[in-house]
Short mmCIF file of C-alpha atoms and ligand atoms in Angstrom, two decimals:
data_model
loop_
_atom_site.label_atom_id
_atom_site.label_comp_id
_atom_site.label_asym_id
_atom_site.label_seq_id
_atom_site.Cartn_x
_atom_site.Cartn_y
_atom_site.Cartn_z
CA MET A 1 54.05 -87.36 -34.54
CA SER A 2 51.52 -89.27 -32.40
CA ASP A 3 48.13 -90.48 -33.71
CA GLN A 4 46.49 -87.68 -31.78
CA ASP A 5 48.64 -85.03 -33.47
CA GLU A 6 48.09 -86.59 -36.87
CA LEU A 7 44.32 -86.22 -36.65
CA ARG A 8 44.28 -82.65 -35.40
CA TYR A 9 46.84 -81.52 -38.00
CA LYS A 10 45.35 -83.53 -40.85
CA LYS A 11 45.12 -81.75 -44.22
CA LEU A 12 43.00 -82.69 -47.19
CA GLN A 13 44.30 -82.39 -50.73
CA MET A 14 42.29 -80.06 -52.97
CA ASN A 15 41.97 -80.39 -56.75
CA ASN A 16 44.02 -77.19 -57.26
CA GLY A 17 47.16 -78.87 -55.89
CA ARG A 18 46.89 -77.15 -52.51
CA SER A 19 45.59 -78.48 -49.22
CA ILE A 20 43.07 -77.45 -46.56
CA PRO A 21 43.43 -78.17 -42.82
CA ALA A 22 40.64 -80.58 -41.85
CA LEU A 23 39.83 -78.79 -38.58
CA GLY A 24 38.27 -75.42 -39.30
CA PHE A 25 36.96 -72.56 -37.21
CA GLY A 26 33.63 -71.01 -38.24
CA THR A 27 33.05 -67.33 -37.57
CA LEU A 28 29.26 -67.24 -37.41
CA ILE A 29 29.16 -65.28 -34.14
CA PRO A 30 26.72 -62.35 -33.88
CA ASP A 31 28.69 -60.17 -31.42
CA LEU A 32 31.71 -58.38 -32.94
CA GLY A 33 33.84 -58.32 -29.79
CA GLU A 34 33.16 -61.99 -29.20
CA THR A 35 34.03 -62.73 -32.85
CA SER A 36 37.50 -61.17 -32.44
CA ARG A 37 38.15 -62.85 -29.11
CA ALA A 38 36.98 -66.28 -30.30
CA THR A 39 38.99 -66.00 -33.55
CA ARG A 40 42.16 -65.19 -31.62
CA ALA A 41 41.49 -68.03 -29.18
CA ALA A 42 41.03 -70.41 -32.10
CA LEU A 43 44.36 -69.32 -33.63
CA GLU A 44 46.10 -69.78 -30.29
CA ALA A 45 44.54 -73.23 -29.83
CA GLY A 46 45.95 -74.30 -33.21
CA PHE A 47 43.17 -73.75 -35.77
CA ARG A 48 44.56 -72.65 -39.15
CA GLN A 49 41.44 -72.93 -41.32
CA PHE A 50 38.89 -70.09 -41.03
CA ASP A 51 35.44 -69.77 -42.57
CA CYS A 52 33.97 -66.30 -42.96
CA ALA A 53 31.05 -64.79 -44.87
CA GLU A 54 29.94 -61.41 -46.03
CA ARG A 55 26.51 -62.35 -44.61
CA TYR A 56 27.89 -62.74 -41.08
CA ARG A 57 28.61 -58.98 -41.09
CA ASN A 58 31.74 -59.49 -38.99
CA GLU A 59 34.58 -59.92 -41.49
CA GLU A 60 36.31 -56.83 -40.05
CA ALA A 61 36.29 -58.33 -36.56
CA VAL A 62 37.75 -61.59 -37.89
CA GLY A 63 40.32 -59.63 -39.90
CA GLU A 64 41.29 -57.63 -36.82
CA ALA A 65 42.11 -60.82 -34.88
CA ILE A 66 43.99 -62.39 -37.79
CA GLN A 67 45.97 -59.22 -38.58
CA GLY A 68 46.88 -58.89 -34.90
CA VAL A 69 48.34 -62.38 -34.78
CA LEU A 70 50.18 -61.93 -38.11
CA ARG A 71 51.68 -58.61 -36.90
CA GLU A 72 52.93 -60.20 -33.71
CA GLY A 73 54.83 -62.78 -35.81
CA GLY A 74 55.02 -66.49 -35.21
CA ILE A 75 52.33 -67.30 -37.76
CA GLU A 76 52.76 -66.49 -41.47
CA ARG A 77 49.86 -65.71 -43.81
CA ASP A 78 50.75 -68.78 -45.90
CA ALA A 79 50.20 -71.02 -42.87
CA LEU A 80 46.57 -69.88 -42.72
CA PHE A 81 43.68 -71.03 -44.88
CA ILE A 82 41.04 -68.31 -45.07
CA ALA A 83 37.72 -68.64 -46.85
CA THR A 84 34.80 -66.31 -47.24
CA LYS A 85 31.52 -66.40 -49.12
CA LEU A 86 29.60 -64.40 -51.70
CA TRP A 87 26.09 -63.57 -50.48
CA ASN A 88 22.89 -64.08 -52.47
CA ASN A 89 22.38 -60.41 -53.44
CA HIS A 90 25.65 -60.41 -55.42
CA HIS A 91 25.06 -63.29 -57.84
CA ARG A 92 24.99 -61.10 -60.95
CA PRO A 93 28.43 -61.54 -62.57
CA GLU A 94 29.24 -57.81 -62.48
CA ARG A 95 28.68 -57.78 -58.70
CA VAL A 96 30.99 -60.73 -57.92
CA GLY A 97 34.38 -59.00 -58.31
CA PRO A 98 33.40 -55.96 -56.20
CA ALA A 99 31.88 -58.23 -53.51
CA CYS A 100 35.10 -60.25 -53.33
CA GLU A 101 37.22 -57.07 -53.18
CA ALA A 102 35.03 -55.73 -50.37
CA SER A 103 35.46 -58.96 -48.37
CA LEU A 104 39.23 -58.87 -48.92
CA ALA A 105 39.36 -55.25 -47.70
CA ARG A 106 37.29 -56.04 -44.58
CA LEU A 107 39.48 -59.04 -43.80
CA GLY A 108 42.68 -57.07 -44.55
CA LEU A 109 43.88 -59.73 -47.01
CA GLU A 110 45.35 -59.71 -50.51
CA TYR A 111 44.01 -63.09 -51.54
CA LEU A 112 41.57 -65.73 -50.33
CA ASP A 113 42.42 -69.40 -50.04
CA LEU A 114 38.81 -70.19 -50.91
CA TYR A 115 35.79 -68.21 -52.11
CA LEU A 116 32.41 -69.92 -51.94
CA ILE A 117 29.01 -69.12 -53.39
CA HIS A 118 27.15 -69.07 -50.05
CA THR A 119 23.92 -70.52 -51.44
CA PRO A 120 22.68 -71.38 -54.95
CA PHE A 121 19.77 -68.92 -54.47
CA ALA A 122 20.13 -65.54 -56.17
CA PHE A 123 18.35 -62.69 -54.40
CA HIS A 124 17.34 -59.35 -55.89
CA PRO A 125 20.61 -57.52 -56.79
CA GLY A 126 21.38 -54.57 -54.55
CA ASP A 127 22.74 -53.71 -51.14
CA ASN A 128 19.93 -55.37 -49.16
CA GLN A 129 21.03 -58.82 -47.97
CA ASP A 130 17.43 -59.81 -47.21
CA PRO A 131 15.26 -58.19 -49.93
CA ARG A 132 11.53 -58.75 -49.43
CA ASP A 133 8.23 -57.58 -50.95
CA GLN A 134 5.45 -55.86 -48.98
CA ASN A 135 4.15 -59.24 -47.78
CA GLY A 136 7.52 -60.27 -46.41
CA ASN A 137 8.24 -62.72 -49.24
CA LEU A 138 11.83 -62.97 -50.41
CA LEU A 139 12.68 -61.38 -53.73
CA TYR A 140 14.62 -63.90 -55.80
CA ASP A 141 16.51 -62.96 -58.96
CA HIS A 142 15.52 -65.24 -61.84
CA ASP A 143 17.69 -63.45 -64.40
CA VAL A 144 20.99 -64.99 -63.34
CA THR A 145 21.98 -68.66 -63.27
CA LEU A 146 24.34 -70.38 -60.87
CA LEU A 147 26.66 -71.03 -63.81
CA ASP A 148 26.74 -67.27 -64.65
CA THR A 149 27.92 -66.63 -61.08
CA TRP A 150 30.38 -69.50 -61.21
CA ARG A 151 31.99 -68.11 -64.39
CA ALA A 152 32.64 -64.85 -62.50
CA LEU A 153 34.29 -66.80 -59.67
CA GLU A 154 36.47 -68.59 -62.23
CA SER A 155 37.70 -65.16 -63.36
CA LEU A 156 38.69 -64.35 -59.77
CA VAL A 157 40.93 -67.42 -59.75
CA ASP A 158 42.44 -66.31 -63.08
CA ASP A 159 43.14 -62.89 -61.52
CA GLY A 160 44.79 -64.40 -58.42
CA LYS A 161 42.18 -63.04 -56.01
CA CYS A 162 41.32 -66.50 -54.74
CA ARG A 163 43.21 -69.76 -54.95
CA ALA A 164 40.20 -72.06 -54.91
CA ILE A 165 36.45 -71.70 -55.43
CA GLY A 166 33.52 -73.73 -54.25
CA LEU A 167 29.87 -73.91 -53.32
CA SER A 168 27.90 -74.02 -50.13
CA ASP A 169 24.39 -75.18 -49.22
CA ILE A 170 24.06 -77.05 -52.48
CA THR A 171 22.33 -80.35 -53.21
CA LEU A 172 23.79 -83.13 -55.31
CA ASN A 173 21.21 -82.43 -58.03
CA GLU A 174 22.41 -78.84 -58.29
CA LEU A 175 26.09 -79.74 -57.99
CA ARG A 176 26.26 -82.33 -60.81
CA PRO A 177 25.42 -80.00 -63.76
CA LEU A 178 27.55 -77.19 -62.34
CA TYR A 179 30.47 -79.60 -61.95
CA ASP A 180 30.08 -80.80 -65.54
CA ALA A 181 29.92 -77.27 -66.97
CA ALA A 182 32.68 -75.73 -64.84
CA ARG A 183 36.01 -74.80 -66.45
CA ILE A 184 37.55 -74.64 -62.97
CA LYS A 185 35.98 -77.48 -60.97
CA PRO A 186 34.68 -76.75 -57.46
CA ALA A 187 37.44 -77.48 -54.93
CA VAL A 188 35.21 -77.50 -51.85
CA VAL A 189 31.54 -78.06 -51.05
CA GLN A 190 30.34 -76.79 -47.67
CA VAL A 191 27.11 -78.24 -46.27
CA GLU A 192 25.52 -79.15 -42.95
CA ALA A 193 26.70 -82.62 -41.91
CA HIS A 194 26.82 -84.62 -38.67
CA PRO A 195 25.68 -88.09 -37.55
CA TYR A 196 22.01 -87.01 -37.83
CA LEU A 197 22.62 -85.74 -41.40
CA PRO A 198 25.54 -87.74 -42.82
CA GLU A 199 24.95 -86.69 -46.48
CA THR A 200 26.49 -89.99 -47.56
CA GLU A 201 25.58 -89.70 -51.24
CA LEU A 202 26.96 -86.18 -51.58
CA LEU A 203 30.12 -87.22 -49.71
CA GLY A 204 30.54 -90.16 -52.13
CA PHE A 205 30.24 -87.84 -55.14
CA CYS A 206 32.75 -85.41 -53.63
CA LYS A 207 35.26 -88.17 -52.95
CA GLU A 208 34.85 -89.52 -56.50
CA LYS A 209 35.47 -86.07 -57.98
CA SER A 210 38.25 -85.02 -55.54
CA ILE A 211 36.09 -82.25 -54.06
CA VAL A 212 36.71 -81.55 -50.37
CA PHE A 213 33.50 -81.99 -48.36
CA LEU A 214 33.46 -79.32 -45.62
CA ALA A 215 30.92 -80.11 -42.88
CA PHE A 216 29.26 -77.33 -40.91
CA ALA A 217 27.36 -77.79 -37.64
CA PRO A 218 29.38 -80.91 -36.72
CA LEU A 219 28.20 -80.48 -33.10
CA GLY A 220 24.61 -79.98 -34.21
CA HIS A 221 25.08 -76.25 -33.65
CA GLY A 222 25.55 -76.96 -29.95
CA MET A 223 21.79 -77.43 -29.53
CA LYS A 224 20.53 -79.34 -26.51
CA PRO A 225 18.91 -81.77 -26.52
CA GLY A 226 20.83 -82.87 -29.56
CA LEU A 227 23.98 -84.56 -30.76
CA LEU A 228 26.08 -83.50 -27.77
CA GLU A 229 23.71 -85.49 -25.53
CA ASP A 230 23.10 -88.41 -27.88
CA PRO A 231 23.46 -91.64 -25.84
CA VAL A 232 25.73 -93.33 -28.42
CA ILE A 233 28.04 -90.30 -28.56
CA SER A 234 28.05 -89.90 -24.75
CA ALA A 235 28.86 -93.58 -24.18
CA ILE A 236 31.77 -93.48 -26.65
CA ALA A 237 33.06 -90.29 -25.00
CA VAL A 238 33.14 -92.01 -21.61
CA ARG A 239 34.76 -95.12 -23.09
CA VAL A 240 37.59 -93.27 -24.89
CA GLY A 241 38.08 -90.56 -22.26
CA LYS A 242 37.11 -87.69 -24.56
CA THR A 243 34.23 -85.19 -24.54
CA PRO A 244 31.13 -85.63 -26.76
CA ALA A 245 32.31 -82.66 -28.86
CA GLN A 246 35.69 -84.30 -29.44
CA VAL A 247 34.01 -87.57 -30.44
CA LEU A 248 31.81 -85.79 -33.00
CA LEU A 249 34.72 -83.84 -34.49
CA ALA A 250 36.98 -86.90 -34.68
CA TRP A 251 34.22 -88.86 -36.46
CA ALA A 252 33.90 -86.10 -39.05
CA VAL A 253 37.65 -86.00 -39.76
CA GLN A 254 38.01 -89.79 -39.77
CA ARG A 255 35.25 -90.20 -42.38
CA GLY A 256 37.29 -88.01 -44.70
CA THR A 257 35.63 -84.61 -44.38
CA ALA A 258 36.96 -81.24 -43.33
CA LEU A 259 34.80 -79.44 -40.77
CA LEU A 260 33.83 -76.10 -39.28
CA THR A 261 33.15 -75.76 -35.61
CA THR A 262 32.55 -72.60 -33.58
CA PRO A 263 34.09 -72.76 -30.12
CA ARG A 264 33.09 -69.57 -28.28
CA SER A 265 35.61 -69.62 -25.42
CA GLU A 266 39.33 -70.37 -25.04
CA ALA A 267 38.47 -73.59 -23.22
CA GLN A 268 36.12 -74.74 -26.00
CA ALA A 269 38.77 -73.84 -28.61
CA ARG A 270 41.39 -76.02 -26.88
CA GLU A 271 38.82 -78.80 -26.43
CA ASN A 272 37.70 -78.74 -30.05
CA PHE A 273 41.27 -78.74 -31.37
CA GLY A 274 42.24 -81.55 -28.98
CA ILE A 275 40.78 -84.45 -30.93
CA SER A 276 42.30 -87.89 -31.30
CA ALA A 277 41.41 -90.89 -33.43
CA LEU A 278 38.47 -93.07 -32.42
CA PRO A 279 38.64 -96.86 -32.68
CA GLU A 280 36.93 -98.45 -35.71
CA ASP A 281 34.10 -99.94 -33.65
CA ALA A 282 33.22 -96.49 -32.31
CA LEU A 283 33.06 -95.12 -35.86
CA ASP A 284 30.77 -98.04 -36.81
CA GLN A 285 28.50 -97.33 -33.85
CA ILE A 286 28.16 -93.68 -34.89
CA ASN A 287 27.53 -94.67 -38.51
CA ARG A 288 24.65 -96.86 -37.33
CA ILE A 289 22.80 -93.98 -35.59
CA GLN A 290 19.36 -93.82 -37.23
CA THR A 291 18.15 -90.37 -36.09
CA ARG A 292 17.84 -87.95 -39.02
CA HIS A 293 17.55 -84.22 -38.45
CA ARG A 294 18.43 -81.20 -40.59
CA LEU A 295 18.95 -78.11 -38.44
CA ASN A 296 19.38 -75.41 -41.05
CA PRO A 297 16.73 -74.82 -43.75
CA VAL A 298 19.09 -72.63 -45.81
CA VAL A 299 19.58 -75.37 -48.40
CA SER A 300 15.93 -75.16 -49.49
CA THR A 301 15.31 -71.41 -49.22
CA GLY A 302 18.63 -69.53 -49.28
CA VAL A 303 17.63 -68.00 -45.95
CA PRO A 304 20.19 -68.72 -43.23
CA GLY A 305 18.73 -70.57 -40.29
CA PHE A 306 21.25 -69.48 -37.70
CA ILE A 307 21.25 -65.72 -38.33
CA PRO A 308 18.58 -63.68 -36.53
CA GLN A 309 15.99 -62.40 -39.02
CA GLY A 310 16.34 -58.76 -39.96
CA SER A 311 20.06 -58.49 -39.25
N1 NAP B 401 27.15 -72.43 -45.25
C1 NAP B 401 26.23 -72.18 -44.38
O1 NAP B 401 25.08 -71.88 -44.72
C2 NAP B 401 26.56 -72.26 -42.93
C3 NAP B 401 25.52 -72.34 -42.01
C4 NAP B 401 25.86 -72.43 -40.66
C5 NAP B 401 27.18 -72.45 -40.28
N2 NAP B 401 28.17 -72.32 -41.20
C6 NAP B 401 29.59 -72.25 -40.81
O2 NAP B 401 29.90 -73.36 -40.02
C7 NAP B 401 30.42 -72.91 -38.76
C8 NAP B 401 30.14 -73.93 -37.72
O3 NAP B 401 28.73 -74.13 -37.55
P1 NAP B 401 28.11 -74.25 -36.13
O4 NAP B 401 28.32 -72.96 -35.43
O5 NAP B 401 26.76 -74.80 -36.25
O6 NAP B 401 29.11 -75.33 -35.48
P2 NAP B 401 29.00 -76.26 -34.22
O7 NAP B 401 30.40 -76.40 -33.77
O8 NAP B 401 28.19 -77.45 -34.57
O9 NAP B 401 28.15 -75.47 -33.14
C9 NAP B 401 28.70 -74.36 -32.48
C10 NAP B 401 28.05 -74.18 -31.12
O10 NAP B 401 28.28 -75.35 -30.34
C11 NAP B 401 28.65 -74.99 -29.02
N3 NAP B 401 29.97 -75.58 -28.75
C12 NAP B 401 31.15 -75.33 -29.38
N4 NAP B 401 32.12 -76.08 -28.86
C13 NAP B 401 31.56 -76.83 -27.88
C14 NAP B 401 32.04 -77.80 -26.98
N5 NAP B 401 33.32 -78.15 -26.98
N6 NAP B 401 31.17 -78.36 -26.12
C15 NAP B 401 29.88 -78.01 -26.10
N7 NAP B 401 29.35 -77.08 -26.92
C16 NAP B 401 30.18 -76.52 -27.81
C17 NAP B 401 28.70 -73.47 -28.94
O11 NAP B 401 27.48 -73.07 -28.34
P3 NAP B 401 27.49 -72.42 -26.88
O12 NAP B 401 28.09 -71.09 -27.07
O13 NAP B 401 26.03 -72.43 -26.54
O14 NAP B 401 28.32 -73.32 -26.01
C18 NAP B 401 28.69 -73.03 -30.40
O15 NAP B 401 27.94 -71.87 -30.62
C19 NAP B 401 29.83 -71.52 -38.58
O16 NAP B 401 30.54 -70.70 -37.69
C20 NAP B 401 29.91 -71.01 -39.99
O17 NAP B 401 31.24 -70.60 -40.29
C21 NAP B 401 27.87 -72.25 -42.53
#
C-alpha cells in the first residue's frame, strides 16, 4: 500500500477494541434528495465512516442511500462505521432508548457503531427540537444532568444497540468530570477543529485517555473567505500538487484526529477522499498559523450554528 493509500484508509483505535476510519462523511445537508445523492457519492468515493444526527432531520435519506448500496452488494454492513446523535430534547434518561430506536429505524439499521450526545445542553423534554418561551428564549431542562443521560447511553451499549458512545460539542471542563464518573468511558469526542481552532488542549486530553478526537468543519465549513483561501494553505497546496481542501484534511489526519467533511458533489467526494501525506515542514507551517476563529457557537448555547433557525 502506498503512503497515499495509507492516509486515506487510516483507522484509529477506539477504547472499546474496535476502530473508526479517520476520514468521515458528515450528513449535515438540508435538502433530502441532495443528502441521499451526496451519501451515495461518498460511499462510492471510498468513505466508510458516516456521521448522522436526529437534529439534521434527514436520517431516512441517509439510510436510503446506505441501504441501497448494501442491497446491491459489494459493501457489507460491518465495513461501515455509522454514528448518529441524541438531540437536546431527549436528555431525560427515559427518552434516550426510544430516541435511539427511532434513529435506528430511520436509518434502517440494527445497531450503531457510535451514539453521541449531540450537545451537553438539555432542552425542555418533548417533541420540539427547538423549544422556546414567548420571548424566543430557549427552554433548558435543569432537572437532568449530563451524567444521567450518559448512564442511559451506557445501558444502550449493554443492550447491544450501539457499540461505542461519546460526546459532541463538549469542553474539556465538562468532559473531565464525565470521564471520571463514567462506567463506560467515552470512545469519541466530536468538536469543531481546524487550523483556526486547533483545540490542542482537548486533543492532548483525548490522546492521553485513548479517546478518538473527531474534528468537524475541517474545511472551515467551506466558508469563503476562510481556511480554503488561507495563504499558508494555498501555498502548500501549490507546492505539493494538492487542493487546499486536501491539504486541510491531510493535516487533520496526520495530527492524529478523525474528521468529518461534507463533500456535496461526486467530484468533491473524490477530491476529499484523495488525500496524501504532507511533508513535516508543511505540517509545521500549518501548526504555526496564528488566526483563531470559532465558526459554530453550538458549544456555548446548544443551538446549532449551521442549521437554519426554525427548521
Ligand atoms: N457536532 C456538531 O455540532 C456538528 C456541527 C457541524 C457539523 N457537524 C458534522 O460535521 C460534518 C462536517 O462539517 P462541515 O459541513 O462544516 O464540514 P466541512 O467539510 O468543513 O465543510 C463542508 C462544506 O465545504 C464545502 N466543500 C466540501 N468539499 C470541498 C472541496 N473539496 N473544496 C471546496 N469546498 C468544499 C462544501 O460547501 P459548498 O457546497 O459551498 O461547496 C460543504 O458544504 C457535518 O456534515 C456534520 O456531520 C457536527
